[in-house]
């Protein structure tokens, strides 16, 4: 399915982060830096011989990891900043993500999201390619493709069609190794974009229905680019002129494209996305979350305006929605 060649490319062109490392603290520190924070439990009597090779690719990285022992990996923090696409090369493992469980073998990969608790039980022969994808970039691409913001919930077990990404990942590694991105960094960004879009199209998720609605419902490439830029700068003051310049068109052309394709304006579309993200943050808010922090993180600088707009759209005040997520003092 291409994983053998991808593993070879990663080992050949990547940087050796660990080479038969046996100290558990050293392994956790290195894997945390390359992938995500986690805890590592070694089976009784086991000895680590961990190898980790990494190829950084902008908002993506391709990593080859083998612990060399029976281990269990669990999260250190409740939410993460990345998606982990695991393509096994050898051995076997059992993955749990939230309430879902799936085995991982050379013909059965998995993709773990950033939103729920995970746990991997891995045998000593387990050799894997892990593609780390930046959470913000994936959510941004999904938003540009579907017109809505929010979490991207992939099914845990990989669809077999996802293995077609191996060729794209090999091409990305070759491109990064060629030196061309130093002169033309946009090339690597564009290839990353194709990889993420391909994953969204092939792996079942909560966005699949919108993506399969058909090209007649999808915004044009230039509008998608503008949408992606707006989502990437959701928390910042953004002018229509800056968006138009980023997309290589005039303000008038941008305004007309949004009105024709989305029946709205860039400013109104951005406001709606900010409200949607604020609702998502308030709905999942834990201890320490405040309405003020959420408003500012979503680009609202006037709290009164935020409160009025939020209630008009969702029929409830931001503070009321946040209060529903907090356990009662008597519970």
Coordinates of C-alpha atoms in Angstrom, one line a residue, residues 83 97 113-115 135 138-143 148-155 200 203-207:
X83 CA -4.1 15.0 14.3
X97 CA -9.9 7.4 21.0
X113 CA -7.9 13.5 16.6
X114 CA -7.0 16.2 19.1
X115 CA -10.3 16.5 20.9
X135 CA -5.0 21.0 14.1
X138 CA -6.9 20.9 9.1
X139 CA -9.8 22.9 10.6
X140 CA -9.0 25.9 8.4
X141 CA -8.9 23.7 5.2
X142 CA -12.1 22.0 6.2
X143 CA -13.7 25.4 6.8
X148 CA -18.4 26.2 8.3
X149 CA -15.9 26.2 11.1
X150 CA -15.5 23.8 14.0
X151 CA -14.0 20.4 15.0
X152 CA -13.2 17.8 12.4
X153 CA -14.1 14.4 13.7
X154 CA -12.6 11.6 11.6
X155 CA -13.5 8.0 12.1
X200 CA -10.8 15.2 4.1
X203 CA -11.5 9.6 5.4
X204 CA -15.1 9.5 6.7
X205 CA -15.8 12.4 9.1
X206 CA -18.5 14.8 10.3
X207 CA -17.6 16.9 7.2

